[in-house]
Amino acid sequence: MTFFTRLKNQLIARLITRYPQLAKRFVDAYKPWESEGEIPWVRPKAPLAQCKVAMVTTSGVHHRGQPPFDMQDSDGDPSFREIDGESIGGDFLITHDYYDHADAEKDLNIIFPLERLREMVGEGLIGKLAKKHYSFMGHIDGRHIPALITRSAPEIARRLKAEGVDVVLLTPA
């Protein structure tokens, strides 16, 4: 993907943010990947006040020292970044050309509401927060969907289970 294509995508994202009615044509033309079978919903084993909660986001947020998501590939990037919940507030970048993240760069809680979750822990509404959270760049399409389904998502699920996470909050962007 050329510099000008990326610039075009970023400009379209900003225009759609300012004028949402322009997005209708893009939304109507999009054909999402359809999974087979039923969604495997699972009820938490304990009340939320006793659960460990983690976040998974498709916002493209990552630590400054981590490699940015691949914005050169028109099918996106199925890889993920591990987010340290203790340090992300003062150490983050957002790599994502398909939405306007100017406001999120000012307040990360818009896309990754870790401070709100900490408040909920303080109020006793949530048991505790996981130390590690995970981030994708939400534009994953075409040939990368199988990698997301067979590699990235199962690896994150394995890591969340290993940390003893009971509930995951998915935050799209």
Tab-separated table of C-alpha atoms in Angstrom, residues 60-146:
chain	number	residue	atom	x	y	z
A	60	GLY	CA	-4.871	-0.611	17.106
A	61	VAL	CA	-3.448	0.682	20.398
A	62	HIS	CA	-0.004	-0.582	21.387
A	63	HIS	CA	3.016	0.409	23.464
A	64	ARG	CA	5.503	2.770	21.818
A	65	GLY	CA	8.228	0.126	21.871
A	66	GLN	CA	6.134	-2.475	20.081
A	67	PRO	CA	6.063	-2.783	16.297
A	68	PRO	CA	3.163	-0.881	14.730
A	69	PHE	CA	0.411	-2.823	13.024
A	70	ASP	CA	0.957	-3.346	9.306
A	71	MET	CA	-0.883	-0.592	7.478
A	72	GLN	CA	0.763	-1.438	4.145
A	73	ASP	CA	-1.284	-4.598	3.620
A	74	SER	CA	-4.741	-3.879	2.183
A	75	ASP	CA	-6.101	-6.983	3.995
A	76	GLY	CA	-4.947	-5.608	7.334
A	77	ASP	CA	-2.885	-7.249	10.057
A	78	PRO	CA	-4.055	-10.325	12.025
A	79	SER	CA	-1.314	-10.054	14.633
A	80	PHE	CA	-1.896	-8.769	18.162
A	81	ARG	CA	-0.023	-6.805	20.792
A	82	GLU	CA	0.090	-7.613	24.495
A	83	ILE	CA	-0.824	-4.548	26.533
A	84	ASP	CA	0.565	-3.991	30.030
A	85	GLY	CA	-2.356	-2.526	31.929
A	86	GLU	CA	-0.080	-0.738	34.411
A	87	SER	CA	1.866	1.300	31.856
A	88	ILE	CA	-0.328	1.742	28.773
A	89	GLY	CA	-1.875	5.020	29.976
A	90	GLY	CA	1.397	6.911	29.567
A	91	ASP	CA	2.933	4.818	26.827
A	92	PHE	CA	0.786	4.280	23.782
A	93	LEU	CA	0.431	4.789	20.078
A	94	ILE	CA	-2.508	3.987	17.845
A	95	THR	CA	-1.777	2.389	14.493
A	96	HIS	CA	-5.009	2.269	12.517
A	97	ASP	CA	-5.830	4.173	9.325
A	98	TYR	CA	-9.512	3.263	9.191
A	99	TYR	CA	-10.929	5.494	11.900
A	100	ASP	CA	-10.198	8.972	13.189
A	101	HIS	CA	-8.434	8.439	16.525
A	102	ALA	CA	-7.632	12.086	17.281
A	103	ASP	CA	-9.900	12.059	20.359
A	104	ALA	CA	-8.617	8.671	21.532
A	105	GLU	CA	-5.062	10.014	21.414
A	106	LYS	CA	-6.165	12.654	23.939
A	107	ASP	CA	-8.059	10.188	26.153
A	108	LEU	CA	-7.263	6.511	25.740
A	109	ASN	CA	-10.374	5.609	27.741
A	110	ILE	CA	-12.494	6.375	24.692
A	111	ILE	CA	-11.294	3.154	23.070
A	112	PHE	CA	-9.599	1.345	25.951
A	113	PRO	CA	-11.490	2.223	29.174
A	114	LEU	CA	-8.981	0.877	31.657
A	115	GLU	CA	-9.400	3.815	34.067
A	116	ARG	CA	-13.172	3.246	34.138
A	117	LEU	CA	-12.590	-0.431	34.906
A	118	ARG	CA	-10.204	0.515	37.723
A	119	GLU	CA	-12.954	2.722	39.147
A	120	MET	CA	-15.343	-0.230	38.966
A	121	VAL	CA	-12.810	-2.372	40.848
A	122	GLY	CA	-12.590	0.387	43.491
A	123	GLU	CA	-16.376	0.392	43.809
A	124	GLY	CA	-16.453	-3.379	44.210
A	125	LEU	CA	-18.351	-3.951	40.968
A	126	ILE	CA	-15.485	-5.951	39.425
A	127	GLY	CA	-13.233	-8.340	41.342
A	128	LYS	CA	-9.908	-7.343	39.782
A	129	LEU	CA	-8.235	-6.488	36.507
A	130	ALA	CA	-5.884	-8.687	34.545
A	131	LYS	CA	-2.314	-7.455	34.224
A	132	LYS	CA	-2.230	-8.145	30.485
A	133	HIS	CA	-4.726	-7.066	27.847
A	134	TYR	CA	-4.627	-7.485	24.062
A	135	SER	CA	-4.952	-5.310	21.007
A	136	PHE	CA	-5.638	-5.888	17.341
A	137	MET	CA	-5.835	-3.473	14.456
A	138	GLY	CA	-9.493	-3.928	13.587
A	139	HIS	CA	-9.120	-3.985	9.834
A	140	ILE	CA	-8.544	-7.692	9.209
A	141	ASP	CA	-9.954	-9.022	5.985
A	142	GLY	CA	-9.580	-11.537	3.149
A	143	ARG	CA	-6.603	-13.882	3.393
A	144	HIS	CA	-5.841	-12.811	6.999
A	145	ILE	CA	-9.118	-13.980	8.516
A	146	PRO	CA	-7.971	-17.635	8.740
